[in-house]
Each structure stands twice: as structure tokens, then as C-alpha cells.
Coordinates of C-alpha atoms in Angstrom, one line a residue:
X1 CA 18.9 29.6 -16.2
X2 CA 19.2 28.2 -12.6
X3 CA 22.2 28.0 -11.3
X4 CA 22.9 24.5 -9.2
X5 CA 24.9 24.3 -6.3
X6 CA 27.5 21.9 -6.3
X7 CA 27.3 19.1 -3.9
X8 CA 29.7 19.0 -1.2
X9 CA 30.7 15.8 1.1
X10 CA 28.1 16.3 3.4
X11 CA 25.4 16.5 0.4
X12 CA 26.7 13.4 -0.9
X13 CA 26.7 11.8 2.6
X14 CA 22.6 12.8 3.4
X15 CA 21.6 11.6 -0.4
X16 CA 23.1 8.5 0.3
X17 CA 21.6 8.1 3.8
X18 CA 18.1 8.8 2.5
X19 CA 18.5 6.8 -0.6
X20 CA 19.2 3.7 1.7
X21 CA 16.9 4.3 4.3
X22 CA 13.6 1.9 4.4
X23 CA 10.5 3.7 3.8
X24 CA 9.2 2.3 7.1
X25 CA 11.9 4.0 9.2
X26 CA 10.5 7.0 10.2
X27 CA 10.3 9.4 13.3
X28 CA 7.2 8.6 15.7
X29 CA 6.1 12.2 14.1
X30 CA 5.9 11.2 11.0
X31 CA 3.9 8.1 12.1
X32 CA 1.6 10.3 14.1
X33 CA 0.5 12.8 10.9
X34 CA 0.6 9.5 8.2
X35 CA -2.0 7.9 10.4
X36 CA -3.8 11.9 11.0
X37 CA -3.9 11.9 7.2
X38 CA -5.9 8.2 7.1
X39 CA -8.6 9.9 9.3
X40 CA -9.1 13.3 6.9
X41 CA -8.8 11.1 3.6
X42 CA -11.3 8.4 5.1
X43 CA -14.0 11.6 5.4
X44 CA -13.5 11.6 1.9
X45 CA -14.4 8.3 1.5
X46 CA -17.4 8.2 4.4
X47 CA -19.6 10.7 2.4
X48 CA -19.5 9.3 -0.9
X49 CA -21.6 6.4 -0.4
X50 CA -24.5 8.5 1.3
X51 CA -24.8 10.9 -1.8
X52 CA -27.9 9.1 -3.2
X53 CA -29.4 9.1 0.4
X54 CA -28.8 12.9 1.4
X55 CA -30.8 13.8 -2.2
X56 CA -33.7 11.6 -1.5
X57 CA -34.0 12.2 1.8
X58 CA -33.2 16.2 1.7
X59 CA -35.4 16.2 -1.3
X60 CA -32.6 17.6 -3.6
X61 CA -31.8 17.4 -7.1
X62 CA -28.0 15.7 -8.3
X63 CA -26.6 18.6 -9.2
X64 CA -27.3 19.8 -5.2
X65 CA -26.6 17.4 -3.5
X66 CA -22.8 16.7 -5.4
X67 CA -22.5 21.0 -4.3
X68 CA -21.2 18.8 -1.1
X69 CA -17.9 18.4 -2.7
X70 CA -18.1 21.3 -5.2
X71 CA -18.3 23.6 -1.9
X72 CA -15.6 21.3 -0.6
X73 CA -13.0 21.5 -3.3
X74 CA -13.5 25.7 -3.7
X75 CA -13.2 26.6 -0.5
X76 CA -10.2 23.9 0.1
X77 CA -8.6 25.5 -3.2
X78 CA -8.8 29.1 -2.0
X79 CA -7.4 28.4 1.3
X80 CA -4.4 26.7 -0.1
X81 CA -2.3 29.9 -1.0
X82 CA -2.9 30.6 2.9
X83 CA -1.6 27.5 4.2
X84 CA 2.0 28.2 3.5
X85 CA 1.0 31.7 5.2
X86 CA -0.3 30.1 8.3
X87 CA 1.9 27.6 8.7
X88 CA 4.9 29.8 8.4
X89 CA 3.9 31.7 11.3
X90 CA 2.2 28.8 13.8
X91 CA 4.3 26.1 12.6
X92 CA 3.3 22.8 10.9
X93 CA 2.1 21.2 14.2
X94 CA -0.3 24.3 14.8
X95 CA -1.7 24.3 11.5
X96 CA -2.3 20.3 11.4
X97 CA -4.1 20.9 14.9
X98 CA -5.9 23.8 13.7
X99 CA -7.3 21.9 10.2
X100 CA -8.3 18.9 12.5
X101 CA -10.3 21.2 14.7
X102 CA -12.0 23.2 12.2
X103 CA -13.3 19.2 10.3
X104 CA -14.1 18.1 13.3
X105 CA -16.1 21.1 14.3
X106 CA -18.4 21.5 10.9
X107 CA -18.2 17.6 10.0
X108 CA -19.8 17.5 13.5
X109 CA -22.4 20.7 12.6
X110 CA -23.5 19.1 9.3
X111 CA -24.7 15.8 10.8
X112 CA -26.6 18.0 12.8
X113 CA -28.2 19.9 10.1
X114 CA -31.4 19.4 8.3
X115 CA -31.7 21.0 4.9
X116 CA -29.3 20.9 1.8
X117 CA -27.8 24.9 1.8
X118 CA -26.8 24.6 5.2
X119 CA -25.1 20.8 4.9
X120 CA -23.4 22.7 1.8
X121 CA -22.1 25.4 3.6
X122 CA -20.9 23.6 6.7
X123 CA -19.3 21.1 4.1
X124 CA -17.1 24.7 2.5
X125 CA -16.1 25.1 6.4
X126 CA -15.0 21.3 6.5
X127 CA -13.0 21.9 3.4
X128 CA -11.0 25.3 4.9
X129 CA -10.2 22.9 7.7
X130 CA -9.2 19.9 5.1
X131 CA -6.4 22.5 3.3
X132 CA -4.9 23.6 6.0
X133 CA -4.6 19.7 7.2
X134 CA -3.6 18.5 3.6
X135 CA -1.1 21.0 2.6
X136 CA 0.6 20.6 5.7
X137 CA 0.5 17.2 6.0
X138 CA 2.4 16.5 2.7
X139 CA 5.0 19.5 3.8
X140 CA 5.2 17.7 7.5
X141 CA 5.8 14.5 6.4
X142 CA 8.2 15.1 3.2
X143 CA 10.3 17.6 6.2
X144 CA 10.4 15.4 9.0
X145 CA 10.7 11.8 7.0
X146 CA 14.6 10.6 7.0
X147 CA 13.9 8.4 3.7
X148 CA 14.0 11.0 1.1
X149 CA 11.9 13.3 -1.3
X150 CA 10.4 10.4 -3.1
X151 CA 9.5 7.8 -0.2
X152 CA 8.0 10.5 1.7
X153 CA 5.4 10.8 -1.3
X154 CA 4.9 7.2 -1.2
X155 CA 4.1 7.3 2.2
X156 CA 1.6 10.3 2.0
X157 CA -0.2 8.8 -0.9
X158 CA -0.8 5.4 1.0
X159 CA -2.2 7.4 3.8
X160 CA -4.5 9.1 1.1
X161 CA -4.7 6.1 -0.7
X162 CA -5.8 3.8 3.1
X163 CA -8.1 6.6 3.9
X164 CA -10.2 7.0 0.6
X165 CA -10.0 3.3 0.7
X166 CA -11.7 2.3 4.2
X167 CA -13.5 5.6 4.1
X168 CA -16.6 4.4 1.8
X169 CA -16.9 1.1 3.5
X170 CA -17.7 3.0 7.5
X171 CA -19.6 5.4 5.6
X172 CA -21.9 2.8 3.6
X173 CA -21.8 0.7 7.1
X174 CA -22.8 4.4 9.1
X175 CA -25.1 5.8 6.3
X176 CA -27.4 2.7 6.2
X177 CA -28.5 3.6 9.6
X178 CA -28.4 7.5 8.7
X179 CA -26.8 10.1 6.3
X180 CA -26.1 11.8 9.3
X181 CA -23.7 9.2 10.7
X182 CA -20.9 9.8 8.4
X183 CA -20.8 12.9 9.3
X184 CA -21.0 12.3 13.2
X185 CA -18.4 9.6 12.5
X186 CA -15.4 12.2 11.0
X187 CA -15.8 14.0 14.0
X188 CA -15.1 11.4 16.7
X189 CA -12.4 10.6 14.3
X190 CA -10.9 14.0 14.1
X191 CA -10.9 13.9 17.8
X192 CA -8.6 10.8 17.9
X193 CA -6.3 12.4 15.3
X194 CA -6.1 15.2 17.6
X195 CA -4.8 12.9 20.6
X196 CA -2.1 11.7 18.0
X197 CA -0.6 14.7 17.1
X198 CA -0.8 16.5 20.1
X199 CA 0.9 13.6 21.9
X200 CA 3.4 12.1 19.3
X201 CA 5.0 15.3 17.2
X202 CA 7.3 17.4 18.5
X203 CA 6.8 20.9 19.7
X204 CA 5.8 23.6 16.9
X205 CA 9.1 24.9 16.6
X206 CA 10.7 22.0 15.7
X207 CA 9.1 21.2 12.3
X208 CA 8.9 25.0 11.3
X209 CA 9.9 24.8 7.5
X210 CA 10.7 28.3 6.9
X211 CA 13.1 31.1 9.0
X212 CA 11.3 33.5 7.5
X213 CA 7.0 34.2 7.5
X214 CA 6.0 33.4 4.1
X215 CA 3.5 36.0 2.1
X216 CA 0.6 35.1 0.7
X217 CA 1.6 36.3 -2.6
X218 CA 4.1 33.6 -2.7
X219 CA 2.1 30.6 -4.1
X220 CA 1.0 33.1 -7.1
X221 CA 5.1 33.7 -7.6
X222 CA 5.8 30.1 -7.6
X223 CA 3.5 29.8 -10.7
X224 CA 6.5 31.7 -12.6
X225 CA 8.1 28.4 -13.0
X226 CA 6.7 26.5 -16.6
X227 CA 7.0 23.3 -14.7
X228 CA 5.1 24.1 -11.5
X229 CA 2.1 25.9 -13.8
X230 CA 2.2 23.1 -16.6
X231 CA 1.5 20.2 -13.5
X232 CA -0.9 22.2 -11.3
X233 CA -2.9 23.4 -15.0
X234 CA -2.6 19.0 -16.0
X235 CA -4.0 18.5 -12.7
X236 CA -6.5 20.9 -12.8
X237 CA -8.2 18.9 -16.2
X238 CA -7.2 15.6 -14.0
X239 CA -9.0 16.4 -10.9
X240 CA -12.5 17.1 -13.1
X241 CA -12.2 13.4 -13.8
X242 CA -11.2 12.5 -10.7
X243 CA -14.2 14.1 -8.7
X244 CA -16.8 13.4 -11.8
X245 CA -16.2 9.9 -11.2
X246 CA -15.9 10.1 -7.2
X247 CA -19.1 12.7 -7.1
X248 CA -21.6 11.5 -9.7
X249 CA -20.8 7.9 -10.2
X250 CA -23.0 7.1 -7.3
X251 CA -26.1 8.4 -8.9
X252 CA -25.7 5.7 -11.9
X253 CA -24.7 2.7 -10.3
X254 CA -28.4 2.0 -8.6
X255 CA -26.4 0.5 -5.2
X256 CA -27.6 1.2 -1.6
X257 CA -24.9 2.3 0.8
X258 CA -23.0 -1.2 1.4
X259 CA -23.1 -1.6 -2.1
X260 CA -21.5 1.6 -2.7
X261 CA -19.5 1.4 0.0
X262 CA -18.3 -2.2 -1.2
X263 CA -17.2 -0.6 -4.6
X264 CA -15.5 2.2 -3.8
X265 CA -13.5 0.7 -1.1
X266 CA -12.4 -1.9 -4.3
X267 CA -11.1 1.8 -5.8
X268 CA -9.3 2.8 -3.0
X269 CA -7.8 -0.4 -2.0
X270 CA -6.3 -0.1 -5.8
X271 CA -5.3 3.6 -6.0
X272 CA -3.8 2.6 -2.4
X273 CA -1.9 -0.4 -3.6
X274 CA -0.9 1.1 -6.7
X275 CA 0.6 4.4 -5.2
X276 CA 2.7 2.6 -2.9
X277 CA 3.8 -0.5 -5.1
X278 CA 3.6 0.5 -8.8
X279 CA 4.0 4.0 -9.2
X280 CA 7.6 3.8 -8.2
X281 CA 9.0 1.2 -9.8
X282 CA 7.1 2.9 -13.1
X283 CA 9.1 6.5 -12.0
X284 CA 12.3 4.4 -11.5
X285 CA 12.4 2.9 -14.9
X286 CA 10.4 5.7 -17.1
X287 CA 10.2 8.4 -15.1
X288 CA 7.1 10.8 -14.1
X289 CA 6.4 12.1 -17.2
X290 CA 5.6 9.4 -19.3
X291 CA 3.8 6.8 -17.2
X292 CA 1.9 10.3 -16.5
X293 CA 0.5 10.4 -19.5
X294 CA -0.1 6.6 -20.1
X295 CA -2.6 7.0 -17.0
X296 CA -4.2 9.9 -18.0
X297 CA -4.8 8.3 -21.6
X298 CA -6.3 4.9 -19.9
X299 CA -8.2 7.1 -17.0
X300 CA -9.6 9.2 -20.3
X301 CA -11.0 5.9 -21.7
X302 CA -12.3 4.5 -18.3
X303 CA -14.4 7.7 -17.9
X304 CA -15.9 7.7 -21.8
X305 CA -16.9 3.7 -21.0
X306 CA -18.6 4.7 -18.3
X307 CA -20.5 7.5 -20.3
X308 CA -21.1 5.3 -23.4
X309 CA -22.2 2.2 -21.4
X310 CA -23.5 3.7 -18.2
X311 CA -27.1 1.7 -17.8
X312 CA -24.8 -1.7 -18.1
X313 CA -23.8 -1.6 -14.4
X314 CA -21.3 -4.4 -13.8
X315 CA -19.4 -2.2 -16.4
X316 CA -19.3 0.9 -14.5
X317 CA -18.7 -1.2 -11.0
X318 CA -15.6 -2.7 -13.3
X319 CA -14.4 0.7 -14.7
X320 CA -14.6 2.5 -11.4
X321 CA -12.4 0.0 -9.9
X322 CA -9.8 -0.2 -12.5
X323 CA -10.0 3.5 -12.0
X324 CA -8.3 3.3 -9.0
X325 CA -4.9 1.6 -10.2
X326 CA -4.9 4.6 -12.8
X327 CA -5.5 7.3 -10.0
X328 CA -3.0 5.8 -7.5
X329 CA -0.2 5.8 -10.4
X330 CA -1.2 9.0 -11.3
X331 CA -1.3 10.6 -7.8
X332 CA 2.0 9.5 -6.7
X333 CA 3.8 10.4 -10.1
X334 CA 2.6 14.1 -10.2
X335 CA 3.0 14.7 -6.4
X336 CA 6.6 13.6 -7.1
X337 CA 6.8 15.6 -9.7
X338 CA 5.6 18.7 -8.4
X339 CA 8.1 18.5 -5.3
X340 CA 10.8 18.0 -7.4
X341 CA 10.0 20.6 -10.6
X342 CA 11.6 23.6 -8.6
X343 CA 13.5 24.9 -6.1
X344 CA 10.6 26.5 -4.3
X345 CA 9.8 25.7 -0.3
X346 CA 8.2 23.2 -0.2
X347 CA 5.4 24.3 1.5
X348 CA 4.8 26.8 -1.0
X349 CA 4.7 24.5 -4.1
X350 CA 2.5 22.3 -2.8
X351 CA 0.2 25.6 -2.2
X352 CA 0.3 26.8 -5.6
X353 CA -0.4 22.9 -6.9
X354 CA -3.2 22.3 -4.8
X355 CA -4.9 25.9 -5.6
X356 CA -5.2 25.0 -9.2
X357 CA -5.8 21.5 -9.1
X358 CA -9.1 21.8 -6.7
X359 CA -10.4 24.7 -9.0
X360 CA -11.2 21.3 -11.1
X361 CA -12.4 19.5 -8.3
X362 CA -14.7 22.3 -7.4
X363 CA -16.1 22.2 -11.1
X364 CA -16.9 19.3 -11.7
X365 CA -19.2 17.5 -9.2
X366 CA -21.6 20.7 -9.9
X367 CA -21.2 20.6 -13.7
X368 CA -21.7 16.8 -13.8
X369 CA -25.0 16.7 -12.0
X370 CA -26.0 20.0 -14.4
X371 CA -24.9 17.9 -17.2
X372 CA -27.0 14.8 -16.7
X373 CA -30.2 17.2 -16.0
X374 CA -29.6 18.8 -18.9
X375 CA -28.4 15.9 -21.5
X376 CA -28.2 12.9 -20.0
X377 CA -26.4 10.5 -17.7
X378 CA -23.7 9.7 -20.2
X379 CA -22.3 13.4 -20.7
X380 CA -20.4 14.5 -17.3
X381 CA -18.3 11.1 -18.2
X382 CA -17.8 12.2 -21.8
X383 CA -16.7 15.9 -20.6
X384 CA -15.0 14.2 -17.9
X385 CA -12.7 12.2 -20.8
X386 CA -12.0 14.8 -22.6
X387 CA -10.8 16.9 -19.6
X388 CA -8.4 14.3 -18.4
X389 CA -7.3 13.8 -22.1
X390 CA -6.9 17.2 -21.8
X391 CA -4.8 17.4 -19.3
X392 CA -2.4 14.5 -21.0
X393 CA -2.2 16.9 -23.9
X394 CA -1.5 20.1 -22.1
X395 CA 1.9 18.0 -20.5
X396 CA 2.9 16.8 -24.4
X397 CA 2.7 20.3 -25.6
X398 CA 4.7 21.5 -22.6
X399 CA 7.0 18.6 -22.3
X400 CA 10.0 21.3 -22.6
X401 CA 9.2 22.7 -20.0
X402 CA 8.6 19.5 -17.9
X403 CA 11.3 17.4 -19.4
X404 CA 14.2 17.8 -16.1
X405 CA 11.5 16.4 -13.8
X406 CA 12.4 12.4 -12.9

């Protein structure tokens, strides 16, 4: 059993300070990476709408062309048990600089490219840089914010939330005149974020989280604790039917560019509005756990409408939406969740968390473009239910384990 430290004047002093403090009072740093984090989040968003395009015009199959995020997601998930590593050593301002250098770099190399394998691969070097951004990010701004644990989240999921939201609408806008643009276009963008952070956080030294280098068998340790391994296993299941729908929902909803840019920037105006507004009122009054597992449950039946009724397409525009309000709740809750579940660095939690949770997302865009080429279009939305059903149950079963975390 843990032992808990008991709080002294000055503890009491600080909670109070960051309980009171207004969301929107933070350091220029913090400013600098929440608007950093918009950029990486809206590349996101820029490729999605394009997916359809790159397969015609590459000649590829689905289940090649959704590779783009399965290549993505497994590199991004291996290199999160070295971002604690990295950053620990070059500071959080070198790492954020490095992971914006590396996107802009092989964003800039795949709109250059002309055949599938190679957009694939370049899109595995993008997602190397995208851990070491989004790891660091969330550590960065949850260190340096003055507001507290749980406004700091709130912030980081708007940027995510802004990002994924305004993302799909440039890339359907840049895509229409070539798949290539999206790709061109994260670049320049990286490039900005780089002016940002260079000019507005402080020096490297200043926002080092950890006296001590951190190993990289520390993210593996951190998954001793039930609660950190019970939320990164749940968001494992989540995340298949969180990149099924963001991966292969594109392929069913017969839409050009604008039109798929129109609806998914509808999603991530919702998953943005809902992370910010709803999810914390709903952790207030209920806390994590619970509204948790309501949006899993309602995500889980979004996904198996989808399947069942996927040739009626106002449906599927209408359940991909509405996704978004579910993923938003959903994103902030378990975020919040897994920074409070332990007394690990934070850096190192969010390592562990991510590596698990992107195995899923590195699944399931591959898996769902197999599935429909095998069965049909309905059954990567069927698998996708049951995984995020899955993932509700796996939380229920565990709840002892889980049951501290508000």
C-alpha cells in the first residue's frame, strides 16, 4: 500500500492557488506549445480527407492506402517508451523542437513521393517525430501550466481537439487541388511551430521535469501499477474504434475532399467542444470512471450503426459526427485519469499510456481495410464495436483497481 504524504501549509497553499486559477492564465510557454500542438493534431486531420484520392490515384487497394496511419500509430507507439528517455536528457524544449523537425522533414518527403510503400514509410518517420512532439507536449504543458493537473488536460485536449477539427477542412481545401498538398501543407506549418517554440518557451533547462535521466525501462516499470495497465489496456480496445472510424470511414461515405473535409471538421469541432466544456463538469459530478464507460457504451453503438447501416449515408455522416462529442468526453476523462492513477513522473505515465494505446491505433486502419476486402464494408465497424465495448468491459472488471482515480 502507498504511503501518502501529508500535506503541509505550503501544499495546501499551491492546491488552492491552482484550484482558483482560470484556465486561460497561463505562461506565454504554455501558449506557445498549446498552439504547437494545434499544428501536429491539424496533420491529423489534413490527411484524412485525401485517403480515397491517394488509393485512386496511387492505384492502391483500402487496406494500403489506410497503412498511412497504421505505419503512423506503430512507429508513434514504439517511440513513446523513448520519449521520457529523450526528453530527460535534452529537456522538453529540445524534444518538442526535435519532434517538429523530424514532421516537418518526412511530411515534406511524402508530398514529394510517388508510389504507396514509400508515402508509407515516410508516414512511420512522421509518426517518430509526432511521439516525441505528443508525449512532450502533454508533460510540457501539464509542468509549466499554473492552473492545475486537471485544466492543464483540458487545455491539451482543445489543442488536440482545434487541431483534428480544422485539420480535415485545409486538407479537403489542399487535397482537391492534390494529395500531395496536405502533405506540403504540415510542413510549412511545422516550420511556423518551430518559430513559436524557439522564440516563446524558455530555455531547455527550465522545463526539465526530471533531476535525474530517466531509463528506457521505466515506462515498462510504470505498467506495475493495476491502474496505469487497466487505462492504457481500455485505451488500447478504444483507440481501434477510434482510428477504424477516422481511417476507413472515408472509403464508405462516397464524398470528394470538401465533403469529407466538411464532415470531419463537424467531428472535431464536437470532440473539441466537448473536451473542453462537458467532460469536466461530467468528472466533477461523476467522476472519470463512470462517464468513461457511458461513452465507451454509446461510441460502441455509433460504430455497429455505422456497420449495420453503412450504404444509408446521411446515417454514417450523422454517426460520425455525434462520434465526436463521445471521443472528446472520452479523451479528456482518461487523460485525466491516467495522470492522476499514480505517482509516477509524469512524463513516464504518459509514455507507458501512449505505447499501449497506439498498438490499437496501429491495428486497426490495416485490419479494417483487410476486413472489408475480405467480408464486407459493414465488418471493421462491427469489430470496431465490440473492441471499444471491450474496452468498457475490461474497466468494469477492473474497477478495483481503478476505483481511487477522480
Amino acid at each position: 500500500m502507498q504511503q501518502v504524504r501529508p500535506l503541509d501549509m505550503k501544499d495546501i497553499n499551491e492546491e488552492f492557488n491552482e484550484q482558483n486559477s482560470h484556465i486561460l492564465k497561463q505562461p506565454k510557454s504554455v501558449w506557445a506549445v498549446f498552439f504547437a500542438a494545434i499544428i501536429a493534431f491539424m496533420g491529423l486531420g489534413l490527411v484524412d480527407p485525401i485517403l480515397p484520392a491517394i488509393a485512386e490515384q496511387l492505384d492502391a487497394a483500402p487496406s494500403q492506402a489506410t497503412l498511412l496511419f497504421t505505419s503512423y500509430n506503430a512507429i508513434m507507439a514504439v517511440a513513446m517508451l523513448i520519449t521520457g528517455t529523450i526528453s530527460s536528457r535534452i529537456g522538453l524544449k529540445g524534444t518538442l523542437l526535435c519532434g517538429i523537425v523530424i514532421i516537418a522533414l518526412f511530411s515534406g518527403l511524402g508530398g514529394l513521393s510517388n508510389g504507396i510503400w514509400a508515402l508509407v514509410a515516410l508516414r512511420g518517420g512522421w509518426g517518430l517525430g509526432n511521439a516525441l512532439f505528443v508525449a512532450t507536449a502533454l508533460t510540457a504543458i501539464v509542468t509549466l501550466s499554473k492552473s492545475g493537473n486537471v485544466k492543464a488536460v483540458i487545455l491539451y485536449e482543445a489543442a488536440i481537439g482545434l487541431g483534428i477539427s480544422v485539420g480535415p477542412l485545409l486538407g479537403g481545401w489542399l487535397g482537391a487541388m492534390s494529395w500531395r498538398g496536405p502533405f506540403l501543407g504540415v510542413a510549412t506549418l511545422m516550420v511556423i511551430a518551430f518559430i513559436g517554440l524557439t522564440t516563446l518557451m524558455p530555455k531547455a533547462e527550465k522545463t526539465q521535469t526530471a533531476k535525474s535521466k530517466t531509463s528506457i525501462k521505466d515506462p515498462f516499470r510504470a505498467l506495475k501499477h493495476p491502474s496505469l495497465l487497466v487505462f492504457g489496456i481500455a485505451a488500447a480496445f478504444y483507440n481501434y474504434g477510434f482510428f477504424t472510424l477516422l481511417a476507413f470511414a472515408p472509403f464508405i461515405l462516397g464524398l470528394d475532399e470538401h465533403g469529407l473535409g466538411f464532415v470531419f471538421l463537424g467531428w472535431g469541432l464536437l470532440l473539441a467542444i466537448t473536451s473542453v466544456v462537458m467532460a469536466p463538469r461530467l468528472q466533477e459530478h461523476f467522476g472519470v470512471v463512470g462517464p468513461m464507460a457511458v461513452m465507451l457504451i454509446l461510441f460502441a453503438g455509433a460504430l455497429f450503426a455505422m456497420g449495420v447501416w453503412h450504404e444509408t449515408q446521411w446515417l454514417v455522416i450523422t454517426a460520425v459526427v455525434a462520434a465526436g462529442a463521445m471521443l472528446g468526453n472520452n479523451n479528456t476523462l482518461i487523460t485525466t485519469a491516467v495522470m492522476n492513477a499514480t505517482d509516477v513522473d509524469r512524463s513516464t505515465a504518459s509514455a507507458s499510456y501512449s505505447f499501449l494505446r497506439f498498438i490499437g491505433g496501429a491495428i486497426a486502419p490495416f485490419a479494417a481495410g483487410k476486413l472489408a476486402e475480405i467480408y464486407n464494408p459493414a465488418m471493421p465497424f462491427i469489430v470496431a464495436a465490440v473492441c471499444v465495448f471491450g474496452a468498457m468491459l475490461i474497466m468494469v472488471i477492473n474497477y478495483e483497481h481503478i476505483k481511487h482515480v477522480r
